[in-house]
XYZ file of C-alpha atoms in Angstrom:
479
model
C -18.692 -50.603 -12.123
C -15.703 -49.944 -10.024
C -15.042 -46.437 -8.226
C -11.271 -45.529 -8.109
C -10.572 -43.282 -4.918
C -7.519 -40.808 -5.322
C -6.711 -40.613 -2.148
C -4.107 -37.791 -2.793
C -6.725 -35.589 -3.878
C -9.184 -36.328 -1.323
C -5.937 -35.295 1.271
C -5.129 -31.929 -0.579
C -8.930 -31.240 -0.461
C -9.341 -31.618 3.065
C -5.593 -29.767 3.648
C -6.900 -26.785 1.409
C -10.072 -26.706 3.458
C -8.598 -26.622 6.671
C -5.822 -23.929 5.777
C -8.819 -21.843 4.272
C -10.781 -22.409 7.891
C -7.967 -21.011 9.398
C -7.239 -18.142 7.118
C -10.580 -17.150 7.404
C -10.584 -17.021 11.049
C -7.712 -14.437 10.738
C -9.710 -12.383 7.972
C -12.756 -12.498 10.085
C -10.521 -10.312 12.706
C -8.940 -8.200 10.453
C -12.672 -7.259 9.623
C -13.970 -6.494 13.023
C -10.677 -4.908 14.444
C -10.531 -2.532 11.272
C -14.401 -1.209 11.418
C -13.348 -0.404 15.339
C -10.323 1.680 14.370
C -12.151 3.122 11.485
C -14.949 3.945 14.336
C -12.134 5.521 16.764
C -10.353 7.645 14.209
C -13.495 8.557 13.169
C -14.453 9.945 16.339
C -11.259 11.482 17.038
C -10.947 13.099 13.895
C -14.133 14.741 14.614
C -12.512 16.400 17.419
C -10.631 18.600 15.837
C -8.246 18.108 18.592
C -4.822 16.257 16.680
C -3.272 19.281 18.330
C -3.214 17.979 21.365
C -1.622 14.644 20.898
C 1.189 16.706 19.033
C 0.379 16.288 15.132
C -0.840 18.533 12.490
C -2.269 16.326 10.046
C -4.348 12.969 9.633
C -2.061 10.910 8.146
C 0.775 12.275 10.105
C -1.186 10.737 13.277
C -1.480 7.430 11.403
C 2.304 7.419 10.451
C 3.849 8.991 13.618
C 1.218 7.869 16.406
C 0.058 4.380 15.762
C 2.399 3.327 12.975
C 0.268 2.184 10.378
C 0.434 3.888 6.559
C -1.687 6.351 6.337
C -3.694 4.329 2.972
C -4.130 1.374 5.833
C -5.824 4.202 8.214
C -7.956 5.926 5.331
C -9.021 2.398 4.602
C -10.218 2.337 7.761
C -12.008 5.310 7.952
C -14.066 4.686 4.741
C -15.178 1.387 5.834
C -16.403 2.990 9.169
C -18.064 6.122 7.242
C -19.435 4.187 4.947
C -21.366 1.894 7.542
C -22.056 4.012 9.745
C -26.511 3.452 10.399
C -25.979 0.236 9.100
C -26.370 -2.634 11.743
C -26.926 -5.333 9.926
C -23.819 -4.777 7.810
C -22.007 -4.049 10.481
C -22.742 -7.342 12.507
C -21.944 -9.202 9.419
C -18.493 -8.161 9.051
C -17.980 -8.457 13.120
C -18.433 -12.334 12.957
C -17.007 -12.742 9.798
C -19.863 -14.093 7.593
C -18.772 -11.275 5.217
C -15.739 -9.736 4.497
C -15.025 -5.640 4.259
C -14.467 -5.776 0.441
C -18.151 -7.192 -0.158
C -19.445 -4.360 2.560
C -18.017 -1.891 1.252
C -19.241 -2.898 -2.466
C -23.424 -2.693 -1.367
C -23.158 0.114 1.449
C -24.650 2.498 -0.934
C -27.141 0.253 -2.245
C -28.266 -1.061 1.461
C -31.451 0.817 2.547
C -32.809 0.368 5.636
C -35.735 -2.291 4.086
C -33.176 -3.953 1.944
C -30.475 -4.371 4.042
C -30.955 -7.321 5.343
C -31.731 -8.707 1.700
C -28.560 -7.567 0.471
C -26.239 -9.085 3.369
C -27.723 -12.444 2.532
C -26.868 -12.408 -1.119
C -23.272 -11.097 -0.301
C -22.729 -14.111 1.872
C -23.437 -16.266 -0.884
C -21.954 -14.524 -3.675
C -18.608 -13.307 -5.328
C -17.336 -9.807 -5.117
C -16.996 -9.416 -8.843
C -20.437 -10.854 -8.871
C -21.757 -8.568 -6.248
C -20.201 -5.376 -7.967
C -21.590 -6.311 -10.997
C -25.146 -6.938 -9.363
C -24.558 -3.460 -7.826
C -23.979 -1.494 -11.289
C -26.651 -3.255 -12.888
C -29.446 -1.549 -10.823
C -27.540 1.763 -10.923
C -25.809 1.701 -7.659
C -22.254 3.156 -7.658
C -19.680 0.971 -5.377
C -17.426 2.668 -3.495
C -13.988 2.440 -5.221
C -11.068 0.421 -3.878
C -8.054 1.860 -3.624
C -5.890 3.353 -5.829
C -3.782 0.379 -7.142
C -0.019 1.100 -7.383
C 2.329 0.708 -9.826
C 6.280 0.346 -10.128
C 8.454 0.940 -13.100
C 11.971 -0.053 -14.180
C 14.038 1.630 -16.569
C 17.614 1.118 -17.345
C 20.003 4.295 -17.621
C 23.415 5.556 -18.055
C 24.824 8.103 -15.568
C 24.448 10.791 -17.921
C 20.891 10.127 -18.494
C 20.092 10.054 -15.140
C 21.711 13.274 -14.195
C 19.565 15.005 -16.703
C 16.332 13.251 -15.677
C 16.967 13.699 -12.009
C 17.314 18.184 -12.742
C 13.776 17.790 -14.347
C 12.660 16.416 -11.343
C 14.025 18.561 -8.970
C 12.823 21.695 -11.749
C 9.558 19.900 -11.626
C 9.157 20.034 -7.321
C 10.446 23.432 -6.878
C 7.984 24.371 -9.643
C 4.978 22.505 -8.166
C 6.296 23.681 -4.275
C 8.259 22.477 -1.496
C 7.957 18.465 0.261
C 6.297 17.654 -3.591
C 6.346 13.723 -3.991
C 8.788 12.984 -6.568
C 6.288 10.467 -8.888
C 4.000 13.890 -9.280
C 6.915 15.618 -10.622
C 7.883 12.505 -12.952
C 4.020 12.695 -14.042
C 4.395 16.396 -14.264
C 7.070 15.636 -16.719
C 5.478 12.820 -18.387
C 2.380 15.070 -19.161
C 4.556 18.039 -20.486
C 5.641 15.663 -23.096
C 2.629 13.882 -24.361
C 1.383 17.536 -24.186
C 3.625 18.266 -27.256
C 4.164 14.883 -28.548
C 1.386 12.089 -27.247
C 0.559 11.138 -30.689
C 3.731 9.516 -31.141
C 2.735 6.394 -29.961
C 3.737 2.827 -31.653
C 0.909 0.205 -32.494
C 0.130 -1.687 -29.136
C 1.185 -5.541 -29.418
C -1.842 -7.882 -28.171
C 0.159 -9.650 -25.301
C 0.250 -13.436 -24.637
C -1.161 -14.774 -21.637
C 1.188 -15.831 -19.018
C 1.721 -19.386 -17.988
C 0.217 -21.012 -15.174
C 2.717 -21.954 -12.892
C 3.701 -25.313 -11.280
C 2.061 -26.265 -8.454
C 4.966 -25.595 -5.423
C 5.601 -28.374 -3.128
C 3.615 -28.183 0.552
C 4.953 -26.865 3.217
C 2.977 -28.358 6.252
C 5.701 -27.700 8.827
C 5.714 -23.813 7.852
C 2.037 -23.566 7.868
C 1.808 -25.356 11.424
C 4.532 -22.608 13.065
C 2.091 -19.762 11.959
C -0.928 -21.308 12.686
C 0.197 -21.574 16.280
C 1.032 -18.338 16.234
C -2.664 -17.358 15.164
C -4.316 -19.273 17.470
C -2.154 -17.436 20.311
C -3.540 -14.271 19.052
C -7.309 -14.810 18.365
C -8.395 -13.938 21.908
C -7.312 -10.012 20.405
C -11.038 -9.512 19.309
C -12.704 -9.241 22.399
C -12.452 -5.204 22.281
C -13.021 -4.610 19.053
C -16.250 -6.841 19.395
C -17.683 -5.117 22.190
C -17.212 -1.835 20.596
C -18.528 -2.525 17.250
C -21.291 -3.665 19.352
C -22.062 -1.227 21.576
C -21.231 1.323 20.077
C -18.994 4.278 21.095
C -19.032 6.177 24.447
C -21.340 8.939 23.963
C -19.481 11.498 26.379
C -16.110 10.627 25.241
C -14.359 13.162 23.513
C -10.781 13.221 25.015
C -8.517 12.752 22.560
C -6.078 11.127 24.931
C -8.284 8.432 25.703
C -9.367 7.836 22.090
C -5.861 7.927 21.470
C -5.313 5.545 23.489
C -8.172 2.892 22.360
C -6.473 3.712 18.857
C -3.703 2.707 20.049
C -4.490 -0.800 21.374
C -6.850 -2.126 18.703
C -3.867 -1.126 16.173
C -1.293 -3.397 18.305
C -4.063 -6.081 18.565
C -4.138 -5.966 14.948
C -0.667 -5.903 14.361
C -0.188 -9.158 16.722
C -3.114 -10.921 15.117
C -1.785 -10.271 11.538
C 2.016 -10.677 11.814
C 1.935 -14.468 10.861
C -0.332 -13.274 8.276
C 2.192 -13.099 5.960
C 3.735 -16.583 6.442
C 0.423 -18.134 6.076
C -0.255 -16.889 2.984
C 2.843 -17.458 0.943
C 2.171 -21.367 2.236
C -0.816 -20.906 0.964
C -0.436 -19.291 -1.961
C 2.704 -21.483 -2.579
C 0.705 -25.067 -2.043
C -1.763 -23.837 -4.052
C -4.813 -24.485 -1.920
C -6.672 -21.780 -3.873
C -6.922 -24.313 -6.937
C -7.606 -27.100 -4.991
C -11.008 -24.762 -3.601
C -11.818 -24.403 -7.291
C -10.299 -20.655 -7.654
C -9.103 -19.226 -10.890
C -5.846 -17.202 -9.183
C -4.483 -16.556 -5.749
C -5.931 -12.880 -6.241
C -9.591 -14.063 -6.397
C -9.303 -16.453 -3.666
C -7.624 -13.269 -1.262
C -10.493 -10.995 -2.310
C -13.675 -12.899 -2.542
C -12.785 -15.321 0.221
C -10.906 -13.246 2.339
C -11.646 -9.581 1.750
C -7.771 -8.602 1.780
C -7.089 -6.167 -1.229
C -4.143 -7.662 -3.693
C -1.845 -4.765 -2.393
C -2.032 -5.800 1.036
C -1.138 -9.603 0.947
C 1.753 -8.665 -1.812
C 2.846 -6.219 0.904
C 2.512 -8.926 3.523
C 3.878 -11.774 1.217
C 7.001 -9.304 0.863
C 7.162 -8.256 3.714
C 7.334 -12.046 5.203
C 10.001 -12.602 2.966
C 12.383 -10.114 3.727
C 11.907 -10.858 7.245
C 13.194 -14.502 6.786
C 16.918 -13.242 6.208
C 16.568 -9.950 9.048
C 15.531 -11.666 12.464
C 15.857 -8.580 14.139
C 13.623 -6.893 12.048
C 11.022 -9.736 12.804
C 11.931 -9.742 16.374
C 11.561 -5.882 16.806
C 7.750 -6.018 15.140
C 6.814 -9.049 16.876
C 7.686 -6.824 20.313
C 6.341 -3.849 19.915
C 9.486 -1.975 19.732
C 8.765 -1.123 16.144
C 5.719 -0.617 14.160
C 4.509 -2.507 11.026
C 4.996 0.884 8.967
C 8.661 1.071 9.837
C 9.132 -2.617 9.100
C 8.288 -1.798 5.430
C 10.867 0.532 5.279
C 13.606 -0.798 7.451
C 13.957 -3.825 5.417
C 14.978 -2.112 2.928
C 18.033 -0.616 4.628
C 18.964 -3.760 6.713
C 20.750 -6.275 4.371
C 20.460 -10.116 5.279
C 23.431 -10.475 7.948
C 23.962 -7.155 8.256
C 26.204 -6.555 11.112
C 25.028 -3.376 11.929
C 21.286 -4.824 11.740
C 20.685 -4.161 15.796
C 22.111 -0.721 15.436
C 19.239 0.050 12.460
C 16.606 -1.360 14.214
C 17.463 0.932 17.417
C 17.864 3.642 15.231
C 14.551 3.311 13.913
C 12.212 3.039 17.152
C 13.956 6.135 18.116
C 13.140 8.095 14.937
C 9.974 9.384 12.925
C 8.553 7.314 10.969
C 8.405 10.467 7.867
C 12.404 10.560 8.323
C 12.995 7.193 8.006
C 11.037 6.362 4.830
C 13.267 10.100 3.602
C 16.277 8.447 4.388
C 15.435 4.925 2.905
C 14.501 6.468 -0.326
C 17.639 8.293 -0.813
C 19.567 4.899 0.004
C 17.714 3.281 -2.502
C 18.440 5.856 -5.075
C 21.582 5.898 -4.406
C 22.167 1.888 -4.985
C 19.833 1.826 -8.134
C 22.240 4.896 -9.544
C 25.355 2.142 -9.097
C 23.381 -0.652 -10.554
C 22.450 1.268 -13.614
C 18.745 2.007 -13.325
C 16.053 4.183 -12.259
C 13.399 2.651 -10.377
C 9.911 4.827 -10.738
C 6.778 3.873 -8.321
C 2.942 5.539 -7.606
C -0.251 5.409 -8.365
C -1.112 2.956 -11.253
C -2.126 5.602 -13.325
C 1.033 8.164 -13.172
C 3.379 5.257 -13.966
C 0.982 4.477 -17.230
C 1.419 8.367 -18.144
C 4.897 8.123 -17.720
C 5.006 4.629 -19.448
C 3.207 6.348 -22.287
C 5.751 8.934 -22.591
C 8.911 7.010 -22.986
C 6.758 4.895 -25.917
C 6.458 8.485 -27.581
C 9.771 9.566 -26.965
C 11.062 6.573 -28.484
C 8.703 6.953 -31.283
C 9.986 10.450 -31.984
C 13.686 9.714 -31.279
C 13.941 6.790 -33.928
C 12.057 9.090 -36.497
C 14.900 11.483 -36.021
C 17.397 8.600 -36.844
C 15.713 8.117 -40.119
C 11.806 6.815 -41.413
C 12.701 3.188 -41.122
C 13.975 2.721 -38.374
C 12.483 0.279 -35.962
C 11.450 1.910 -32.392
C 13.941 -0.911 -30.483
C 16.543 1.463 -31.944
C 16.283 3.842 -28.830
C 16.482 3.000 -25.326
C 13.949 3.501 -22.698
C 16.685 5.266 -20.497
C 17.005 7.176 -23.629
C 13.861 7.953 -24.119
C 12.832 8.925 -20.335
C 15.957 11.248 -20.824
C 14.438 13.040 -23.682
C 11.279 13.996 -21.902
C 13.474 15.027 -18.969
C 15.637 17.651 -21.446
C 12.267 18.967 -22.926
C 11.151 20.011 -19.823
C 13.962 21.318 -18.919
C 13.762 23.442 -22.257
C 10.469 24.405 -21.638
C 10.346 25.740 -17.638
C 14.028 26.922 -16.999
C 13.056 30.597 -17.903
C 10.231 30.138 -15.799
C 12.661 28.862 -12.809
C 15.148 31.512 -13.502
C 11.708 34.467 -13.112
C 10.724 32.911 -9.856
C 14.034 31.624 -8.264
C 14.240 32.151 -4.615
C 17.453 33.777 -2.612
C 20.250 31.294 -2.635
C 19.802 31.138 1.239
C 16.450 29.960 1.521
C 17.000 27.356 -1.112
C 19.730 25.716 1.112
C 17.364 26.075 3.991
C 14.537 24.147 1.961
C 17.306 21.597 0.452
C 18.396 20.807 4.077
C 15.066 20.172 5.660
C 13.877 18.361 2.231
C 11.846 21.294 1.699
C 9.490 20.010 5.505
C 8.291 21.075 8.662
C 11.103 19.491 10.872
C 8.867 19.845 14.039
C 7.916 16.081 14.957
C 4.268 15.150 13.726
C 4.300 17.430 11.041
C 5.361 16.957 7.236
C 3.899 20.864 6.198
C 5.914 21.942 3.758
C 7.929 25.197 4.925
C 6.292 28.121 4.402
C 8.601 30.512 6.266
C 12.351 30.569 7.640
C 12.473 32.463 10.960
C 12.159 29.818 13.271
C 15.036 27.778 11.717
């Protein structure tokens, strides 16, 4: 018998193995640098001191003060909270052998005599396996979070108009500085309130197609992994104070301001490759080489990163490719990785006025900016001819759900047989906008506020203007 070798195989093997070494290394920091934040803000929101360093409010610290979104920083706080006593756990995600996803799945199952036990099978195991472990002898994980979800519906001017007064009916209703996808719920629910059982038959849907394998990219992956290894020595703090623990007798919120402030710019320098590395990754396909069903798995079992991060990162390292001052101003410090998000989104590729932006931005609040780069975008998906709708996972399936009944409803109107493609979604969303407008304008009208004060709230977006606070106004004599 004769053995045939493919040597092409045995190559991608050992290429996927080596880019997965590497990846890991990065995940294994991301790990112990975010239980020391979570630690820090932990202790200084204990404090009670945010005063002092000029915010209100925890997430306005997070946004304003070390420039991370304020999800990224309650991330960090739950993984810290939720291992606190736990020192076996906690080792285990400082060197890496397991990731903060598979923690944070058996912290509530890990007593003090079975901690140990349970460490060792989450090194060796899956995290849907683990979870699944977990519910099976009644433990409750703690949840991930909230997934996020975008929608895209095509409109006409007119319908738009319309849908856009509900809204604005719907946030002075519900109070000043009210995020606009709770008003579109808001809406959404008012509808299905009246008219949810107008729903078509669901459709089973066909699974999508795997795609092509993309070809390697071994120069692009060798750039970033020099980058990484430049940035690995970033741990040492982190390490010690996972460690050792906090300082007892410090309770100055300057200097755990400051600690804050570090470990979140050692992150940021350790993780803004991250990106690069895994769209090479993801695009060479190393996951199926290592015997993965998706790129999704391989992130969370194998790396511990949540799929809403490395999309975020994947995007993010995308847009960057065409705005080198963008890329130039995170890699520097002189802006943070939550203004990046938003700033690419302003900056087009070439964009002559792309220095001007980014100086702009490191001079403003972080809260104004992502104000200012919503309206933009509003404004360019009016000209294009749709509305673009994003939140929480669940409010964009409410208001999903609604258009399917309002379509359901509006083609009964055009006669018994007609087919539900008849009407529009733009149509559709328009209808629930005009019902709600028929329902609460009396209601508006009973509790409308002096013309003044409304131009006042208008103006200031209906916030606190004082920097490090997005409270929504509650009075007028200081303006």
């Amino acid at each position: 018998m004769i053995a045939f070798v493919d040597h092409g195989c045995s190559e991608r093997l050992l290429e996927a193995r080596k880019a997965d070494e590497e990846l890991r290394a990065v995940a294994a920091g991301h790990g112990a640098l975010a239980l020391a934040i979570g630690d820090t803000l932990r202790e200084l929101f204990a404090t009670e001191r945010l005063a002092e360093l000029h915010c209100v409010r925890e997430k306005d610290y997070m946004r304003e003060k070390l420039g991370i979104p304020p999800r990224t920083g309650y991330g960090f706080l739950k993984l810290s909270r939720e291992t606190k006593g736990k020192e076996v756990l906690r080792r285990a995600i400082l060197c890496g052998a397991i990731t903060p996803n598979k923690a944070l799945a058996i912290a509530r199952v890990c007593s003090p005599e079975l901690e140990s036990a349970w460490v060792g099978y989450a090194m060796k195991t899956s995290l849907a396996e683990l979870t699944r472990r977990v519910e099976e002898i009644g433990g409750e994980p703690v949840s991930e979070e909230a997934p996020g979800g975008r929608l895209f519906i095509p409109m006409t001017g007119d319908e738009r108009t319309v849908y856009d007064a509900a809204v604005s009916l719907a946030q002075d209703l519900l109070g000043p500085g009210t995020p606009r996808w709770v008003a579109q719920e808001t809406i959404a629910w008012e509808w299905l309130g009246g008219h949810g059982k107008l729903m078509p038959a669901e459709e089973a849907e066909a699974d999508a197609p795997v795609p092509e394998p993309a070809p390697e990219a071994a120069a692009a992956w060798n750039v970033v992994r020099e980058d990484v290894e430049r940035e690995l020595k970033v741990l040492a703090e982190a390490s010690k104070l996972v460690e050792e623990g906090p300082d007892p007798f410090c309770h100055n919120p300057a200097a755990l301001h400051d600690r804050a402030r570090r470990l979140v710019w050692a992150r940021e320098r350790l993780t803004e490759p991250l990106g690069a590395m895994l769209r090479s990754f993801r695009d060479a396909r190393h996951w199926s080489v290592l015997g993965y069903r998706s790129f999704e798995e391989y992130t969370r079992d194998r790396l511990g990163l949540s799929p809403r991060t490395v999309r975020e990162r994947i995007w993010l390292d995308r847009k960057m490719e065409a705005r080198p001052e963008v890329r130039e101003a995170l890699r520097v410090g002189k802006i943070s990785y939550a203004k990046a998000l938003t700033l690419v989104k302003v900056v087009t590729p070439a964009d002559p006025e792309a220095v001007a932006k980014v100086e702009k931005a490191a001079r403003q609040s972080a809260e104004k900016m992502e104000r200012e780069a919503e309206a933009e975008e509003m404004r360019q998906d009016r000209a294009l001819g749709f509305l673009r709708l994003w939140g929480p996972a669940q409010a964009m399936e409410s208001i999903r759900e609604s258009i399917e009944a309002a379509r359901g409803a509006l083609a009964g109107l055009l006669g018994p047989t007609e087919p539900v493609e008849r009407v529009r979604e733009g149509q559709a969303l328009a209808a629930t906008g005009i019902y709600f407008l028929g329902i609460w304008k009396d209601e508006d009208r009973r509790t409308r506020r002096p013309k003044a004060r409304l131009a006042v709230l208008a103006r200031k977006d209906g916030l606190c203007q004082v920097p490090g606070c997005t409270n929504p106004i509650v009075h007028l004599h200081h303006i």
